[in-house]
mmCIF file of C-alpha atoms in Angstrom:
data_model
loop_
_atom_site.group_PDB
_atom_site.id
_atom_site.type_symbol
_atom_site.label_atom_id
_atom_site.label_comp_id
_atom_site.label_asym_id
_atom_site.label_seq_id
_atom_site.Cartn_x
_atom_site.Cartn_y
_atom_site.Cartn_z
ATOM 1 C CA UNK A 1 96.199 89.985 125.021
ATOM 2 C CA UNK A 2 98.596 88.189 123.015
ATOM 3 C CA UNK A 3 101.408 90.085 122.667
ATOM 4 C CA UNK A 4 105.197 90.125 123.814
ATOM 5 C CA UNK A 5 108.166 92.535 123.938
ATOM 6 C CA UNK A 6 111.495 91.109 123.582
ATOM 7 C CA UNK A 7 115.244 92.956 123.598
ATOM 8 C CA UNK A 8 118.025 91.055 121.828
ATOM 9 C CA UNK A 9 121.928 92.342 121.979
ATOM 10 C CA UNK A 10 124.780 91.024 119.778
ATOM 11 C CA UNK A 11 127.906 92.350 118.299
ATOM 12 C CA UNK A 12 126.082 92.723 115.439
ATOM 13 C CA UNK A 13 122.762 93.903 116.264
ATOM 14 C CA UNK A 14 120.603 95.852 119.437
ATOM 15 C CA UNK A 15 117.089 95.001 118.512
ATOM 16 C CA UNK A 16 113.732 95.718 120.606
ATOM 17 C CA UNK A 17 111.066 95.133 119.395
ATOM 18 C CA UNK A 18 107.324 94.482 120.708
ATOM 19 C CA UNK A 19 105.002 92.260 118.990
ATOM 20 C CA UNK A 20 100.755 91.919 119.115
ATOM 21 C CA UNK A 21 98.556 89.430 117.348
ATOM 22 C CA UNK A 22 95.730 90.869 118.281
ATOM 23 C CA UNK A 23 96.103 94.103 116.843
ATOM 24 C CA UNK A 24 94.876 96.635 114.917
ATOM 25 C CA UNK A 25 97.946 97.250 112.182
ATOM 26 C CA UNK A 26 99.916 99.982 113.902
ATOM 27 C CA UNK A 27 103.510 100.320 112.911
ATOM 28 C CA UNK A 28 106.646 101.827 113.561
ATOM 29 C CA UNK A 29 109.604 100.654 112.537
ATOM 30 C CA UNK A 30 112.920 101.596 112.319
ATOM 31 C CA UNK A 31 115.635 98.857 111.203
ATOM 32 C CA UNK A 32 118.151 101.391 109.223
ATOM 33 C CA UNK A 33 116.883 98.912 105.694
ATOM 34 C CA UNK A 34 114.581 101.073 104.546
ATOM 35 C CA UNK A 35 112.975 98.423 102.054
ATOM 36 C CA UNK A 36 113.048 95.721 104.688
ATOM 37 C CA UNK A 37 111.071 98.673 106.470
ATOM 38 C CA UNK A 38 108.479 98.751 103.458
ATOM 39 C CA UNK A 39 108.030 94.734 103.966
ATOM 40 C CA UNK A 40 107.531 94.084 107.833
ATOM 41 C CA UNK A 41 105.488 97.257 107.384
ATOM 42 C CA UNK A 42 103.130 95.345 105.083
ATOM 43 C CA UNK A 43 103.130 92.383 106.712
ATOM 44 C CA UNK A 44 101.751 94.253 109.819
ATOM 45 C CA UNK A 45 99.038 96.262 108.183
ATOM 46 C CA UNK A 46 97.812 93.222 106.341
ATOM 47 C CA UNK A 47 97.819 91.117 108.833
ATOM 48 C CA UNK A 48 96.677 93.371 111.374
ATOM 49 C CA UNK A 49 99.188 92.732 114.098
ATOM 50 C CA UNK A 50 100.925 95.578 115.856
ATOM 51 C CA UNK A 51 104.625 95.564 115.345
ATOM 52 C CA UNK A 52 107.542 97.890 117.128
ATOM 53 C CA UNK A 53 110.480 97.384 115.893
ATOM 54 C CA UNK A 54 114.035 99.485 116.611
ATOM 55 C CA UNK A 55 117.334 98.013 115.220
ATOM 56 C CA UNK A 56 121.087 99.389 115.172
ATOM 57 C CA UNK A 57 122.621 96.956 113.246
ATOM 58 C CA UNK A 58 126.303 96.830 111.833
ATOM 59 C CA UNK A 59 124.707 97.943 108.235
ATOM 60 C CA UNK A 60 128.418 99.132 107.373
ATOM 61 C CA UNK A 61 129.127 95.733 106.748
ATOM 62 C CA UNK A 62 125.976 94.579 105.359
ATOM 63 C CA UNK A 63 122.266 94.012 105.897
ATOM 64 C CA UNK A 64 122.501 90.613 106.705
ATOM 65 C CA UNK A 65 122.536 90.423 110.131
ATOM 66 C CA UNK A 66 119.962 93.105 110.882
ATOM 67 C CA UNK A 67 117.552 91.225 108.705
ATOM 68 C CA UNK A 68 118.271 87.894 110.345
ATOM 69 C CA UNK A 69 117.770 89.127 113.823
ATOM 70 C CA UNK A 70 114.532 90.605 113.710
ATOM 71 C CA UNK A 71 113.423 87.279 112.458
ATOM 72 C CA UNK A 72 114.639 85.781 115.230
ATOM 73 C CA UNK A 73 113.662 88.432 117.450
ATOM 74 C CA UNK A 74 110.026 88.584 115.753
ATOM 75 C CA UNK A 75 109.960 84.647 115.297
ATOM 76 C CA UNK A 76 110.463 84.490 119.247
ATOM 77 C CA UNK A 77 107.876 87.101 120.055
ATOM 78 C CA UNK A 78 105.127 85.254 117.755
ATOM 79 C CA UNK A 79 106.231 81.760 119.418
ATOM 80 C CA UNK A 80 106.218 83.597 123.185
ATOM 81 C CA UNK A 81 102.988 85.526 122.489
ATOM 82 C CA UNK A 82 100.566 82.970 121.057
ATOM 83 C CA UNK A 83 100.896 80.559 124.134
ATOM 84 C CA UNK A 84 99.523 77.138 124.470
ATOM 85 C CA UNK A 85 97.160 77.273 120.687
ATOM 86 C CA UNK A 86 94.452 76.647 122.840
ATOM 87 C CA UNK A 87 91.265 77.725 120.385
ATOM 88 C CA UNK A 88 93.319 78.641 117.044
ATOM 89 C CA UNK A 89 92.438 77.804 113.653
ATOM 90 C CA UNK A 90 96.259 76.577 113.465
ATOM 91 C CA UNK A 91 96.509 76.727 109.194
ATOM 92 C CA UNK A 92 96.020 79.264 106.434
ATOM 93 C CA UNK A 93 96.813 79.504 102.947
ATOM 94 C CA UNK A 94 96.721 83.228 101.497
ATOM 95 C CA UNK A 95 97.242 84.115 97.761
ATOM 96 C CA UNK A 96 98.012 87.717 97.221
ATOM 97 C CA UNK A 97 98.445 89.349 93.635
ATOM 98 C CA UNK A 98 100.934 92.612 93.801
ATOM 99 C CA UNK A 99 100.588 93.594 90.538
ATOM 100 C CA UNK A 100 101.756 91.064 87.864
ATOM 101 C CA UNK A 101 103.183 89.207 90.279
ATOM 102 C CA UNK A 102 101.056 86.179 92.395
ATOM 103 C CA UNK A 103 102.299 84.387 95.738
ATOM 104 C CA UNK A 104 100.960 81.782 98.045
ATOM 105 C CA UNK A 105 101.746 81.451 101.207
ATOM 106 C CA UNK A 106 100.655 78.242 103.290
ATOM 107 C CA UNK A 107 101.275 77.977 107.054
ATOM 108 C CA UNK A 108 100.997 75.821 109.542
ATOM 109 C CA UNK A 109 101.530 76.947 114.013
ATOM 110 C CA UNK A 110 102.424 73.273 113.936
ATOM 111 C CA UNK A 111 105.279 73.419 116.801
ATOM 112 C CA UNK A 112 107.999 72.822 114.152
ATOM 113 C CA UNK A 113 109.776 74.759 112.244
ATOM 114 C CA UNK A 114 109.983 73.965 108.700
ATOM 115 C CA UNK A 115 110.557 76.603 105.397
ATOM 116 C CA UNK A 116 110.024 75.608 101.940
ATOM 117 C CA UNK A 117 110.829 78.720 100.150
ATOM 118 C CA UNK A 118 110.257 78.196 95.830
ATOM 119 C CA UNK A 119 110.994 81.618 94.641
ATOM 120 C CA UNK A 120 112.792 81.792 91.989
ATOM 121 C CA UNK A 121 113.795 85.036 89.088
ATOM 122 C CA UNK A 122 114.540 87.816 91.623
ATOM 123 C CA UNK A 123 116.996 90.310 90.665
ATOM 124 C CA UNK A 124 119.570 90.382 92.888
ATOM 125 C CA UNK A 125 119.305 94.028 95.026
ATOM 126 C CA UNK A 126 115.887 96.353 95.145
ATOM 127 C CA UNK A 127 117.011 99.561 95.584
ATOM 128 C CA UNK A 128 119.937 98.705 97.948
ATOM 129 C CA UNK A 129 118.494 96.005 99.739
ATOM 130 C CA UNK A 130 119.686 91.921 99.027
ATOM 131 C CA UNK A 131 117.023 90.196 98.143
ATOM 132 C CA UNK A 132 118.170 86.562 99.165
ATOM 133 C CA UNK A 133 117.777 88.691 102.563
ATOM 134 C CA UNK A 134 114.137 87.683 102.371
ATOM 135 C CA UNK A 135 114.943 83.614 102.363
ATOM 136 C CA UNK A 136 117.556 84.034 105.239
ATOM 137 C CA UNK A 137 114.664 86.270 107.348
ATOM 138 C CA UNK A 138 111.556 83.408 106.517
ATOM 139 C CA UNK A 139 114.368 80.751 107.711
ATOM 140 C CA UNK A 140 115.450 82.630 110.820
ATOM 141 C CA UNK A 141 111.343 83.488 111.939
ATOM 142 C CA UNK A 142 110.154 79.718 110.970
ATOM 143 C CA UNK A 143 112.702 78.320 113.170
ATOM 144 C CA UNK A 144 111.850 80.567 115.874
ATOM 145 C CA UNK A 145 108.274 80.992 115.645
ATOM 146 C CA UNK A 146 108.068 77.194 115.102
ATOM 147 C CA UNK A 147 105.918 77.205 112.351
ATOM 148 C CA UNK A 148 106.032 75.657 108.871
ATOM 149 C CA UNK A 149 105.755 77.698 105.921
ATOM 150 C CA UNK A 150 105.710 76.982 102.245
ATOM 151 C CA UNK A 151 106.014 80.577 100.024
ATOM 152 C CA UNK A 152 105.928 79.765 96.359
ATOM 153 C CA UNK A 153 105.293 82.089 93.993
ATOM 154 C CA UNK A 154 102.987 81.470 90.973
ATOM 155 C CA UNK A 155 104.807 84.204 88.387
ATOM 156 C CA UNK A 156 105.871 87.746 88.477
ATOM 157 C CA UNK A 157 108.684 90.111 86.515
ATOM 158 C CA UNK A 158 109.147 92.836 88.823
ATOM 159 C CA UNK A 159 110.851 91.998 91.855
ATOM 160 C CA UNK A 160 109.146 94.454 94.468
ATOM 161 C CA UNK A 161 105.760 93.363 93.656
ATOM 162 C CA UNK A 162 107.358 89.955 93.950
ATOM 163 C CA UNK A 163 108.507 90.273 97.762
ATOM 164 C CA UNK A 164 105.901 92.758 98.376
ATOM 165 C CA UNK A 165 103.270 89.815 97.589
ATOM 166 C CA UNK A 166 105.028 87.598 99.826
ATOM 167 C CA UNK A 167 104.871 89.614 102.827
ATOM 168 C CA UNK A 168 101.362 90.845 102.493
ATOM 169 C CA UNK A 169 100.544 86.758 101.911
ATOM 170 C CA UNK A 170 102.436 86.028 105.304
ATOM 171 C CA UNK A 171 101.070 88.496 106.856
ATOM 172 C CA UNK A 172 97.221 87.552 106.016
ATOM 173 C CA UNK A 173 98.459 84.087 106.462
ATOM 174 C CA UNK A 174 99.828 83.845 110.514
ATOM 175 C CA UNK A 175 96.780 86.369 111.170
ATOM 176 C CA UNK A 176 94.014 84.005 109.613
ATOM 177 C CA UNK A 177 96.248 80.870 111.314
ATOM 178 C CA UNK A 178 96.274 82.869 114.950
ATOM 179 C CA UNK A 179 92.830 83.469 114.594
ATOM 180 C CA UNK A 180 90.607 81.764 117.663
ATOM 181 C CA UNK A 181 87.811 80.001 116.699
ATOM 182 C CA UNK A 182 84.867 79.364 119.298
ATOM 183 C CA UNK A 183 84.169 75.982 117.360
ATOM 184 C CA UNK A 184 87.902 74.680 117.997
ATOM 185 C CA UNK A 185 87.862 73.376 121.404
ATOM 186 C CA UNK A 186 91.535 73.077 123.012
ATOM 187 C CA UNK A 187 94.309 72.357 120.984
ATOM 188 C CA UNK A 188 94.126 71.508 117.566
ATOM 189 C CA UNK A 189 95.817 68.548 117.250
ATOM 190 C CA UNK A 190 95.013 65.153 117.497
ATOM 191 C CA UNK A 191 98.299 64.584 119.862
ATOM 192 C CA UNK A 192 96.584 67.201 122.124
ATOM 193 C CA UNK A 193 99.938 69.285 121.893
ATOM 194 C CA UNK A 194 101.573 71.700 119.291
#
């Protein structure tokens, strides 16, 4: 089974979280952001992962740092638990529509980590949660997880939707890209190594 458990301590953050690609969608999460909650919890049912995730974070300050870390923390436990590629289908690219809102996500288990993030119009804070939180989160996983990932969204006015359809996109996204493939033999790359 792919999966991996990994505990992270800072002076900012105590994170543990455990992490399955081959999963079923079962959550439960606890980071103290409760729409940051919302999101990882959609990425995980759409994508069909199982995600555990418990964070005490210095949210007194701000939410910055517990939003960071987990992607670190998660970023680490995707690069950890999908081993050597051997078999995957390596790229996806999901749209998802929330709404009025559209967003494509394109991604690539490549071995490097790259983010091009073109999402532009959001309105600064969803309830109380910053979202330019969701840039520094897709920047901290990519250049953990080693993967490259384009999000650009198409259009959308509401800004929930708007991050809502980027998650569930991600999600769909790494699933469909973890996915083994009988027909891929080895590694797919003509190098021989990702």
């Amino acid at each position: 089974m792919r999966q991996k458990e990994i505990t992270r301590s800072t002076a900012e953050t105590s994170i543990s979280l455990d992490f399955s690609i081959d999963g079923t969608g079962t959550t439960d999460i606890k980071t103290g952001v409760g729409f940051f909650d919302h999101m990882l919890t959609a990425f995980t049912k759409h994508g069909l992962f199982d995600l555990k995730v418990r964070c005490d974070g210095d949210i007194e300050v701000d939410q910055h740092h517990t939003v960071e870390d987990i992607g670190i923390v998660l970023g680490q436990a995707f690069n950890e638990s999908i081993g050597a590629k051997e078999g995957i289908e390596r790229y996806a690219t999901v749209s998802v529509p929330m709404d009025e809102a559209l967003s494509t996500v394109s991604l690539d288990i490549s071995g490097r980590s790259f983010l091009v993030y073109n999402v532009d119009g959001l309105k600064d804070k969803v309830g109380e949660f910053d979202t330019e939180l969701v840039e520094e989160f897709f920047h901290a996983f990519t250049s953990h997880a080693k993967v490259t990932l384009h999000i650009n969204l198409a259009y959308g006015k509401n800004t929930h939707h708007i991050i809502e359809s980027i998650f569930k996109a991600f999600g769909r996204a790494l699933r469909e890209a973890s996915v083994i493939n009988p027909d891929v033999k080895g590694i797919p790359s003509t190098k021989g190594l990702l």
